[in-house]
CSV table of C-alpha atoms in Angstrom, one decimal:
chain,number,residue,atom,x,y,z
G,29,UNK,CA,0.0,0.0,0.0
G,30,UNK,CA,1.6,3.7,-0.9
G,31,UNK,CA,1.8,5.3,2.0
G,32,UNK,CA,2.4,9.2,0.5
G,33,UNK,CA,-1.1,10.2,0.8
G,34,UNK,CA,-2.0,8.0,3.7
G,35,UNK,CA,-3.6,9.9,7.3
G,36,UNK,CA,-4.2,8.5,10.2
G,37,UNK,CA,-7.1,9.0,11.7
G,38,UNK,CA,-6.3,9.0,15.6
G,39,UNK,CA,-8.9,8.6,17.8
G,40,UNK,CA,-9.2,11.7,19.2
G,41,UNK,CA,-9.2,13.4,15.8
G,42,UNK,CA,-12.6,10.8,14.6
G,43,UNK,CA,-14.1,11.9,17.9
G,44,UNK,CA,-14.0,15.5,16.7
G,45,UNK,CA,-15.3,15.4,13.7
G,46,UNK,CA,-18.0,12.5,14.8
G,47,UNK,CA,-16.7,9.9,12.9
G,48,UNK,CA,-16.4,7.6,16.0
G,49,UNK,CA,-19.2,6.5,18.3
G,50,UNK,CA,-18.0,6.4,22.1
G,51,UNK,CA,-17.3,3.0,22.8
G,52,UNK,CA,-19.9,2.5,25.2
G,53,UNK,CA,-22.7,1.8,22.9
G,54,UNK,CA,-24.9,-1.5,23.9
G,55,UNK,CA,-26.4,-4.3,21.7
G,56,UNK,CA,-29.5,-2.2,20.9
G,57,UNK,CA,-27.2,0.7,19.3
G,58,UNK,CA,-25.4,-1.1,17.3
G,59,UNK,CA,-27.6,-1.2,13.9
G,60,UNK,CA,-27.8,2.7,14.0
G,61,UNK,CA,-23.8,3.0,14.8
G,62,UNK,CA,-23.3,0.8,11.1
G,63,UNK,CA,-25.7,3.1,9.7
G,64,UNK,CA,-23.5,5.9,11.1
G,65,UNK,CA,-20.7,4.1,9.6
G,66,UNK,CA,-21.8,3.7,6.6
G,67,UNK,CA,-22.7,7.4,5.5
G,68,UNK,CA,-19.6,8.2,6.7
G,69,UNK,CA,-17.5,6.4,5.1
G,70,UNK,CA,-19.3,7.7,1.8
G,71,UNK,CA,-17.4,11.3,2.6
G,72,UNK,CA,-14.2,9.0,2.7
G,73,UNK,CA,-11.9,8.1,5.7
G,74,UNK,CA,-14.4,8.0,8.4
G,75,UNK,CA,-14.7,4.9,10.5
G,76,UNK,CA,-17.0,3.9,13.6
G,77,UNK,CA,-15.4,2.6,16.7
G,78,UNK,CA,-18.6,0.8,19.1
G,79,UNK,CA,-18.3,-1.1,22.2
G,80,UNK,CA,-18.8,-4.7,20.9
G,81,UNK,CA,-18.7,-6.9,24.5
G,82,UNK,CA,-16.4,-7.7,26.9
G,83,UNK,CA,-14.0,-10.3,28.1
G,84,UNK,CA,-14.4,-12.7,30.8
G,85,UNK,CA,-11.3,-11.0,32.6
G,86,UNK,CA,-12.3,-7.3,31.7
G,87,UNK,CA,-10.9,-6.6,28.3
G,88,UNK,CA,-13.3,-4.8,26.4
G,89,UNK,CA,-13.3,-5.6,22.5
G,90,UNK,CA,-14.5,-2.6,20.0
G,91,UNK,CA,-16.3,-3.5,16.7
G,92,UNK,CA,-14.8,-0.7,13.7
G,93,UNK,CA,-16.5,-0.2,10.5
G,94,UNK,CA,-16.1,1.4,7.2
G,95,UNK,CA,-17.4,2.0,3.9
G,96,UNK,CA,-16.3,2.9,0.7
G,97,UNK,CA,-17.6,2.4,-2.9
G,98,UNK,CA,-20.8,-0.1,-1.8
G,99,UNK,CA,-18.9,-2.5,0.6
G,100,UNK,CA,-19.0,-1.8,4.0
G,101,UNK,CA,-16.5,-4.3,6.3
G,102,UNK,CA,-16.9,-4.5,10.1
G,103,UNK,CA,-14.2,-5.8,11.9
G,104,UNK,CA,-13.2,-6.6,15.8
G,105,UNK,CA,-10.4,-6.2,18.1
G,106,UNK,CA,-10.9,-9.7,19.1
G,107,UNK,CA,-9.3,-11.6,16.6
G,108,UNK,CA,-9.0,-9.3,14.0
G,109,UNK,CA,-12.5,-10.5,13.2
G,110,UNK,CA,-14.5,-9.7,10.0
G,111,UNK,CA,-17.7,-9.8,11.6
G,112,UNK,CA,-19.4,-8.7,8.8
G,113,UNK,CA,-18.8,-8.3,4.9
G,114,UNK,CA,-21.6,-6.3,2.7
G,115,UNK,CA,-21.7,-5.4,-0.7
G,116,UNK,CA,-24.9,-5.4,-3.1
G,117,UNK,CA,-26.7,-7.7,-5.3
G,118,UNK,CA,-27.9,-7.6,-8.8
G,119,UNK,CA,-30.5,-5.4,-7.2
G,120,UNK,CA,-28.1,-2.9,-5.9
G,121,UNK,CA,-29.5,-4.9,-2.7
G,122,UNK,CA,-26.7,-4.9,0.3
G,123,UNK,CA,-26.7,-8.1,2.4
G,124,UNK,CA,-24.0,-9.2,4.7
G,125,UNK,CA,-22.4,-12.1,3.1
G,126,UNK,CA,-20.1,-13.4,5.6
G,127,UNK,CA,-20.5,-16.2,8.3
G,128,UNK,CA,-20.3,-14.7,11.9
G,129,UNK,CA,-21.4,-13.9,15.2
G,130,UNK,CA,-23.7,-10.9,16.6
G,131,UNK,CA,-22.4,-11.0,20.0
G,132,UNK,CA,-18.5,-11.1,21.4
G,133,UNK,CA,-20.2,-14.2,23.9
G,134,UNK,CA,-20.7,-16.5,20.7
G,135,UNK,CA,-16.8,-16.2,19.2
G,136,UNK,CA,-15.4,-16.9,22.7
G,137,UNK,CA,-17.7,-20.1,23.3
G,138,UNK,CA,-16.6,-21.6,20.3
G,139,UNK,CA,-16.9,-20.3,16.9
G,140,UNK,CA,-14.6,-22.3,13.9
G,141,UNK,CA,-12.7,-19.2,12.9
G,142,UNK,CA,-15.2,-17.3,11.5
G,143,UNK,CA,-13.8,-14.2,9.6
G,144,UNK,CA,-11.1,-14.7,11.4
G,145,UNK,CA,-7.1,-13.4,11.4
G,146,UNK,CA,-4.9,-16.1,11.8
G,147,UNK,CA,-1.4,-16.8,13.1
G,148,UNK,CA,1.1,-17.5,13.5
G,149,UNK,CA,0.3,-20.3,11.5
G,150,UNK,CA,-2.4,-20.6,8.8
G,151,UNK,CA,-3.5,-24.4,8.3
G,152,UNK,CA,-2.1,-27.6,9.7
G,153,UNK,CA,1.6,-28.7,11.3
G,154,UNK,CA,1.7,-32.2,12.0
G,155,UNK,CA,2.1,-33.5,15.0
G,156,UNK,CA,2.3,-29.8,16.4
G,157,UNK,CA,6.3,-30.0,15.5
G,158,UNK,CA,9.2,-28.6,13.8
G,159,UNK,CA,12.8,-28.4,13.3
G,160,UNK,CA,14.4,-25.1,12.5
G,161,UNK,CA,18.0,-24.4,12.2
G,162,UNK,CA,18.4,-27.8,14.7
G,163,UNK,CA,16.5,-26.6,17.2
G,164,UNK,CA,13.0,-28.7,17.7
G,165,UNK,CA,9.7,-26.9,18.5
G,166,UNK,CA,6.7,-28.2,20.1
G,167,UNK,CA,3.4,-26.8,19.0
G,168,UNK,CA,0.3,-26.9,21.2
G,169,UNK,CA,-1.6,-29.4,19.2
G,170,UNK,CA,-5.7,-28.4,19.3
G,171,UNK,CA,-7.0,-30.4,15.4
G,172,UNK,CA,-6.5,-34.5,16.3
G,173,UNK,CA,-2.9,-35.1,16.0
G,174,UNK,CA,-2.0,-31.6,14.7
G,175,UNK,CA,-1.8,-28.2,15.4
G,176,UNK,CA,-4.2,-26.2,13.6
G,177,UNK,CA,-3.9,-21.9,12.9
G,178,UNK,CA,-1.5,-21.4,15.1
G,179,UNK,CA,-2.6,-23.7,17.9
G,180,UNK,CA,-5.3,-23.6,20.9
G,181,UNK,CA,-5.1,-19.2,21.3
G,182,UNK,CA,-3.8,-18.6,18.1
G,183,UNK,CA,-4.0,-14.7,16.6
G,184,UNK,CA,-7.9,-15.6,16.6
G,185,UNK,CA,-7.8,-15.1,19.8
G,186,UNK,CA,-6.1,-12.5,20.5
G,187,UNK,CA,-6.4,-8.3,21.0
G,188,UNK,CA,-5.3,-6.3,18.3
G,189,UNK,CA,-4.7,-2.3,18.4
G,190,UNK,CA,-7.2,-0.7,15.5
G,191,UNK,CA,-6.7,2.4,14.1
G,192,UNK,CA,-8.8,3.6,11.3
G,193,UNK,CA,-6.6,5.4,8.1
G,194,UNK,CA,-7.5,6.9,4.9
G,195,UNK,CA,-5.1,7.0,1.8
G,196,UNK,CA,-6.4,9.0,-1.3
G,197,UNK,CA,-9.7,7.5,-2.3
G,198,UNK,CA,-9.5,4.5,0.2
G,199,UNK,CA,-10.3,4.2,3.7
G,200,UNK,CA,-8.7,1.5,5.9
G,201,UNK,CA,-8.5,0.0,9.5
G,202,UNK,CA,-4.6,-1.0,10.6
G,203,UNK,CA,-4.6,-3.8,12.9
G,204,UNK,CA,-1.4,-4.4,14.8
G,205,UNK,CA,0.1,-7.0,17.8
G,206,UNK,CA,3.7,-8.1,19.0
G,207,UNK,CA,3.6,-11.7,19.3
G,208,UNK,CA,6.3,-12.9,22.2
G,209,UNK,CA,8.9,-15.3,22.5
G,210,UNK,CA,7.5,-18.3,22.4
G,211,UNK,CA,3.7,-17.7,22.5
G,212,UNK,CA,2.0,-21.3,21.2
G,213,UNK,CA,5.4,-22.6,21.2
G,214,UNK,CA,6.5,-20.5,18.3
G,215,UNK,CA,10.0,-19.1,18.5
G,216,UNK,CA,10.8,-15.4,18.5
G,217,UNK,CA,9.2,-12.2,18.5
G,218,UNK,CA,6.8,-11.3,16.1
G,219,UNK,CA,5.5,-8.1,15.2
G,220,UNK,CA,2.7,-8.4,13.3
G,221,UNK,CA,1.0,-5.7,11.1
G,222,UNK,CA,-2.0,-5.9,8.7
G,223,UNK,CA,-4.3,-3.8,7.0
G,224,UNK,CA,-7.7,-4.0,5.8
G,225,UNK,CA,-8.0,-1.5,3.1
G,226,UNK,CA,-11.7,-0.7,0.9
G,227,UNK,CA,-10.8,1.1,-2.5
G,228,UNK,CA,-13.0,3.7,-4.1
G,229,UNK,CA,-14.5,0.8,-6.2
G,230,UNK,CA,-15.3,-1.1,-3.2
G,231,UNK,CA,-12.3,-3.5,-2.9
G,232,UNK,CA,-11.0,-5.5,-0.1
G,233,UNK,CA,-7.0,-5.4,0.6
G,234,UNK,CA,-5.3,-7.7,2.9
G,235,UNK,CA,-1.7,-6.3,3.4
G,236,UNK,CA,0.3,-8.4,5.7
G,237,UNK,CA,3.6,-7.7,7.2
G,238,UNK,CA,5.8,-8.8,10.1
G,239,UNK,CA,9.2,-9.1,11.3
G,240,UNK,CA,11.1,-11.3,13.9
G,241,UNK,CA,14.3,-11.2,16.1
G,242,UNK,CA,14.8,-14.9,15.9
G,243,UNK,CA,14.4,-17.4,12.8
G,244,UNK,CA,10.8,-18.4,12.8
G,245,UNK,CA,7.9,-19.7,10.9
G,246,UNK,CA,5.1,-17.4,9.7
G,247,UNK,CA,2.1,-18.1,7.4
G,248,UNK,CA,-0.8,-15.5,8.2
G,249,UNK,CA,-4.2,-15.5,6.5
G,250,UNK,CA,-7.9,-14.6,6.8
G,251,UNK,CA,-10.8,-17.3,7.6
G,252,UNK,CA,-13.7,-15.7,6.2
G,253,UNK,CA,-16.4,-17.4,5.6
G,254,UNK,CA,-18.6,-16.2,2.5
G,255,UNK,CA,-22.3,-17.0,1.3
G,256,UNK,CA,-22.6,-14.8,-2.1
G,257,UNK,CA,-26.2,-15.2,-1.1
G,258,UNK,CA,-26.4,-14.0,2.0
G,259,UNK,CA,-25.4,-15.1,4.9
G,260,UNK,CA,-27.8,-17.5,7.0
G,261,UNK,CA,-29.9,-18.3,3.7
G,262,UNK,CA,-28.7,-21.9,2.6
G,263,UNK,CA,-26.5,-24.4,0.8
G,264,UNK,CA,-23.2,-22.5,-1.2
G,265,UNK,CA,-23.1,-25.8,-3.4
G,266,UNK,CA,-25.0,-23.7,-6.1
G,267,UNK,CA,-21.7,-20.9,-6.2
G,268,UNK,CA,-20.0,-21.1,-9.5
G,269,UNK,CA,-16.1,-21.9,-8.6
G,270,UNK,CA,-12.8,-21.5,-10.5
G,271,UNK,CA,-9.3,-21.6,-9.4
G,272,UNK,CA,-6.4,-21.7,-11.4
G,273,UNK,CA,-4.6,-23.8,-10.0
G,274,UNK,CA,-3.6,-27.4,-12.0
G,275,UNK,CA,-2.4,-28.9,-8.9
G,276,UNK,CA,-2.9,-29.4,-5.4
G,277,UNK,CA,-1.7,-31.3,-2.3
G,278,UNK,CA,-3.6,-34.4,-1.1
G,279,UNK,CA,-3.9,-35.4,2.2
G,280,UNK,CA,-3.2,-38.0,4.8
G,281,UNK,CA,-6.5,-39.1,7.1
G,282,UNK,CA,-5.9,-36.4,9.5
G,283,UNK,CA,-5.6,-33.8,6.6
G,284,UNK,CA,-1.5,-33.4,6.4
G,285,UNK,CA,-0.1,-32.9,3.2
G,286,UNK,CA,1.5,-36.3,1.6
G,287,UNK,CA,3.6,-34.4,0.3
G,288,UNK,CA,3.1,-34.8,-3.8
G,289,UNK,CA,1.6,-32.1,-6.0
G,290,UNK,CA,-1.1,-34.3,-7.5
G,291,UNK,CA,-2.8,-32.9,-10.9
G,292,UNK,CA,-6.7,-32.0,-10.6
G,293,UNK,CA,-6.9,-33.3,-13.8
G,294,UNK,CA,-10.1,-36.0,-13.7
G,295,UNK,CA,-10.7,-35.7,-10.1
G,296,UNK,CA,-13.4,-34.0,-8.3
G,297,UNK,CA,-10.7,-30.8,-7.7
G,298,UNK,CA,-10.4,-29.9,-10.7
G,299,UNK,CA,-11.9,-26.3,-11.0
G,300,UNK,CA,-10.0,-24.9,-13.8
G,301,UNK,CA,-13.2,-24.0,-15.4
G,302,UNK,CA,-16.1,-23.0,-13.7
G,303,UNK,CA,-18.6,-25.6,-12.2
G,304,UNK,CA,-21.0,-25.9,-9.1
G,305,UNK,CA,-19.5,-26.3,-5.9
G,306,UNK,CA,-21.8,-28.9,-5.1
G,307,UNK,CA,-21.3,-30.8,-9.0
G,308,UNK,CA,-18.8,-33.2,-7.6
G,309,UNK,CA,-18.6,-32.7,-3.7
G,310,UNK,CA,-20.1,-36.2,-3.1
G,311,UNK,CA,-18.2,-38.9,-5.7
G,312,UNK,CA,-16.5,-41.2,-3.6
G,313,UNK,CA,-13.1,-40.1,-4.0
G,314,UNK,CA,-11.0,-40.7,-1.1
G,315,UNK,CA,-9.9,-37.2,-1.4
G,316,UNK,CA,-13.4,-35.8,-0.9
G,317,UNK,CA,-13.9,-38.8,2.0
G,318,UNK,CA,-10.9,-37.3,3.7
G,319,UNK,CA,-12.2,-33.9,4.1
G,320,UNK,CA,-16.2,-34.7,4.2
G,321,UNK,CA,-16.0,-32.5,1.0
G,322,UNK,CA,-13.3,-29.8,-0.3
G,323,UNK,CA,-10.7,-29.0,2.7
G,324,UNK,CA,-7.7,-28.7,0.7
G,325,UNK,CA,-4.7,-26.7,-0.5
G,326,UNK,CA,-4.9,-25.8,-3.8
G,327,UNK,CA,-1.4,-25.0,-5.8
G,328,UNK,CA,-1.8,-22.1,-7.8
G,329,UNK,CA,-0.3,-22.4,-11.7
G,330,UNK,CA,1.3,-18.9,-11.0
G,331,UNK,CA,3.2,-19.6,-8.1
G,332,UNK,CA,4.3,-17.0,-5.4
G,333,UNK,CA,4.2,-13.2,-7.4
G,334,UNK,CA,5.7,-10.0,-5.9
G,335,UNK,CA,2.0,-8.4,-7.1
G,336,UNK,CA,-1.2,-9.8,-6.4
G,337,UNK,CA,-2.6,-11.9,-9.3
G,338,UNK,CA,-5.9,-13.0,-10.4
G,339,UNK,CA,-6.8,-16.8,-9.3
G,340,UNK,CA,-10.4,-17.2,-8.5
G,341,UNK,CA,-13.5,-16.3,-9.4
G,342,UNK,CA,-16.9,-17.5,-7.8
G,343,UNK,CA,-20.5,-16.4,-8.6
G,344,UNK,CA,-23.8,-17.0,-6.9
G,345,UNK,CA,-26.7,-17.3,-9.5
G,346,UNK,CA,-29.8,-15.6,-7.8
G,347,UNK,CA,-28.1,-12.8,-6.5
G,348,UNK,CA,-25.7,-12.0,-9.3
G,349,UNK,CA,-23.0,-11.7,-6.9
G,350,UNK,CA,-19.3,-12.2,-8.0
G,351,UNK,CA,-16.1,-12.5,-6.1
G,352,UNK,CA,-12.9,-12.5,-7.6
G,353,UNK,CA,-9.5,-12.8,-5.5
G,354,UNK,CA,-5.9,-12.0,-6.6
G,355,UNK,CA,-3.3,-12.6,-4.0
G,356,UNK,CA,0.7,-12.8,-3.8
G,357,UNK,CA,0.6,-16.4,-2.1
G,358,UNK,CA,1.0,-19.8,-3.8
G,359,UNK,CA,-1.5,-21.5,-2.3
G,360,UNK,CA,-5.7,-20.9,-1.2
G,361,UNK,CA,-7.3,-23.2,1.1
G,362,UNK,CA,-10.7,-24.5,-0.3
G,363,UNK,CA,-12.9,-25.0,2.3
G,364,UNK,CA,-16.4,-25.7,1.7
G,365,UNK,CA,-17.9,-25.8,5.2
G,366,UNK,CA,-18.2,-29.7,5.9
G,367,UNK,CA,-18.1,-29.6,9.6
G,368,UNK,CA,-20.5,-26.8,9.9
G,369,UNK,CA,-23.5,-29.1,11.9
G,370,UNK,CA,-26.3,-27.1,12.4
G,371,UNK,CA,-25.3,-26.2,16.6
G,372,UNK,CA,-24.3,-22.6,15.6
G,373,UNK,CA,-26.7,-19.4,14.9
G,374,UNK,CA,-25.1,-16.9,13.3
G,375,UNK,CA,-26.1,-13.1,12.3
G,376,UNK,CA,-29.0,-13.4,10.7
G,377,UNK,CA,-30.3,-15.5,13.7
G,378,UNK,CA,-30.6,-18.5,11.2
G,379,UNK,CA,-28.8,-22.0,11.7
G,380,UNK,CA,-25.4,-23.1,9.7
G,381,UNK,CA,-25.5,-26.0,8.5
G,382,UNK,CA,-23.0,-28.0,6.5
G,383,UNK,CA,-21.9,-26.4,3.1
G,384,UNK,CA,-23.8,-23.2,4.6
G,385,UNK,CA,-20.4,-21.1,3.8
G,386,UNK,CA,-17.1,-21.5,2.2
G,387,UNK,CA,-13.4,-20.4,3.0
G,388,UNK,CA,-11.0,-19.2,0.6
G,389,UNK,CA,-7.5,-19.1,2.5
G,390,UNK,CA,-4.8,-17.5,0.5
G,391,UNK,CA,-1.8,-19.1,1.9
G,392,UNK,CA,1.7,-20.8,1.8
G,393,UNK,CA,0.8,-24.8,1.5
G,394,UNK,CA,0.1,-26.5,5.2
G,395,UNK,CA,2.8,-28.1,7.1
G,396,UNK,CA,5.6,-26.6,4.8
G,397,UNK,CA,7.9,-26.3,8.2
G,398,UNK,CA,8.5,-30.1,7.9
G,399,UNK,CA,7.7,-30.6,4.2
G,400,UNK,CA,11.1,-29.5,2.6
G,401,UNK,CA,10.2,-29.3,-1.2
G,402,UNK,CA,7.5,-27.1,-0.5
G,403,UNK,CA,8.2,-23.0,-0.7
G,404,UNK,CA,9.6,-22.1,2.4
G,405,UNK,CA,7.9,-20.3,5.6
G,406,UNK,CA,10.7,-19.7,7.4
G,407,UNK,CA,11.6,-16.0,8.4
G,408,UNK,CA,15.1,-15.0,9.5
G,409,UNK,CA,15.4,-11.4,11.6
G,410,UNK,CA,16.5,-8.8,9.2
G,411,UNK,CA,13.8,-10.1,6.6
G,412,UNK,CA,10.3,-8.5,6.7
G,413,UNK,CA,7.2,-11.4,5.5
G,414,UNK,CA,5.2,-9.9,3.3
G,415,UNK,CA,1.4,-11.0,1.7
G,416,UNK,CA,-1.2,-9.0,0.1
G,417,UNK,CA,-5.0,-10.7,-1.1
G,418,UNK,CA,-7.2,-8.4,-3.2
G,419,UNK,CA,-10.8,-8.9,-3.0
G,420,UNK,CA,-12.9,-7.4,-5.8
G,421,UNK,CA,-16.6,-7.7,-5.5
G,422,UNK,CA,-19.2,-7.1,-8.7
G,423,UNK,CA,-22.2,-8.7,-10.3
G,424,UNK,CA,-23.4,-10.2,-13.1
């Protein structure tokens, strides 16, 4: 992101010109708060800070939103949490189409990551263990046998410092946190920075950045969950797919890499061209048995690129609704929502159910630390990590 034109709107500054609410607003306030947020963000660089919930132990987590072109993006300290995601319809109708959460209660009992930011880790490391420069690390291990997104209180779980920016045309929220010495078992410092960025044209930036003081292993990413129709209203196995990617990386029965870069080529993964999510999400491939459906990393044709580039496209076909994502990484997670049972309400107050909601994680392929021929995760102090995903919303 340039940062020439960028301002940062401090807190006290959005206070004065009523951009921010107070922070003490309750559940009943909320809906007229986004409304707030929303015509401000119209004028460009204006965000709403609103008191969200609060912490078993006292920390009280904020909700920030913005708006620019027609997608508005709320987001929480805890976790660095898209809460919700909306953008418009066919119709010019805005629904939120993101999986979530409308209280702070509901993420803390037990949510599966929903729109969340993850670290350090994104994905699986087997057996929760690694060997780096000769030293082994033990990871907490919180998925079977594995450690999953960064273990047990990953980044998900976390505070992160908001504040709200605007840069030219676009309007953003940075989200920051140090990491310590050996938080989850990881080693060294991290400090982490990431920006959520909305363009003019209504755009979603992910920037990513972060730096160590000891060799590490770093593979951030976001855990949104998306419903092109809405959230709460159904089945996503109607959502038109493609990925360009002519490989991926099957799995063992606890979902850990094999190792090989197997071609999609006559298998239910292939998505090169565009087809139904649902069209082949119950052959009897042991793939698909594996995951209950699509939970895989997908190896994109164009490898990693130091710009973001075009590699999927979905489309939901009542609403008109299409997503496309460009990204720097050389990998995105396809996960189409298999273990989602029907015990969790979200926003709309309406039950998810399996294949309610899909997942999209651009990433670096899972388990790399202990998978030497795939690209490397490893980040050495001196060396700054680096990602950026572009989310580009429009309809059809």
């Amino acid at each position: 992101m340039s940062t020439n034109r960028r301002t940062v709107i401090t807190a006290a500054a959005a206070a004065a010109a009523g951009l921010a609410a107070t922070g003490t607003a309750h559940a009943g306030d909320r809906q007229g708060a986004a409304a707030h947020a929303g015509n401000a963000g119209k004028g460009g660089g204006r965000a709403v800070k609103e008191h969200f919930g609060t912490l078993a132990d006292g920390t009280k987590v904020d909700r920030w939103t913005i708006e620019n072109g027609r997608t508005r993006l709320s987001v929480l300290t805890y976790g660095g949490i898209v809460q919700s995601l909306e953008v418009p319809d066919r119709h010019g109708r805005v629904a939120n189409v993101s999986l979530g959460f409308a209280d702070l209660d509901s993420y803390v009992a037990g949510s599966p990551y929903f729109g969340a930011l993850i670290g350090r880790y994104g994905n699986r490391i087997a057996n929760g263990k690694f060997t780096l420069d000769g030293h082994a690390y033990q990871l907490p291990v919180n998925d079977g046998p594995n450690s999953l997104h960064g273990g047990d209180k990953g980044f998900d779980k976390r505070i992160w410092s908001i504040e709200p920016f605007e840069d030219g045309g676009n309007v953003g929220l940075t989200l920051r946190r140090v990491s310590p010495d050996g938080e989850m078992g990881y080693p060294g410092k991290l400090t982490v920075r990431v920006d959520y960025t909305l363009t003019s044209t209504g755009d979603w930036h992910i920037d990513y950045e972060a730096t160590t003081d000891k060799p590490t292993v770093v593979n951030l990413t976001n855990h949104t969950y998306y419903n092109l129709g809405g959230e709460g209203t159904g089945s996503i196995y109607d959502h038109r797919l493609q990925i360009a990617a002519s490989r991926y990386t099957p799995v063992n029965k606890t979902l850990i890499p094999t190792g090989e870069l197997a071609k999609v080529a006559g298998t239910p993964f292939d998505f090169r061209r565009s087809k139904a999510v649902g069209r082949d999400i119950r052959e009897a491939h042991q793939q698909v048995l594996y995951g209950q459906g699509f939970d895989h990393n997908f190896v994109l044709d164009k490898g990693i690129t130091s710009r973001p580039e075009h590699i999927v496209t979905v489309s939901e076909p009542e609403s008109g609704r299409v997503m496309r994502i460009a990204t720097t990484e050389p990998g995105v997670q396809f996960y189409s929502g298999n273990f989602l049972d029907g015990t969790l309400a979200g926003t709309s107050g309406q039950v998810y159910r399996q294949g309610d909601g899909f997942c999209l994680e651009t990433q670096h392929f899972p388990d790399s630390p202990n998978q030497p021929s795939f690209p490397s995760t490893v980040l050495r102090p001196g060396q700054t990590y680096r990602s950026t995903t572009v989310h580009s919303f429009s309809t059809r």
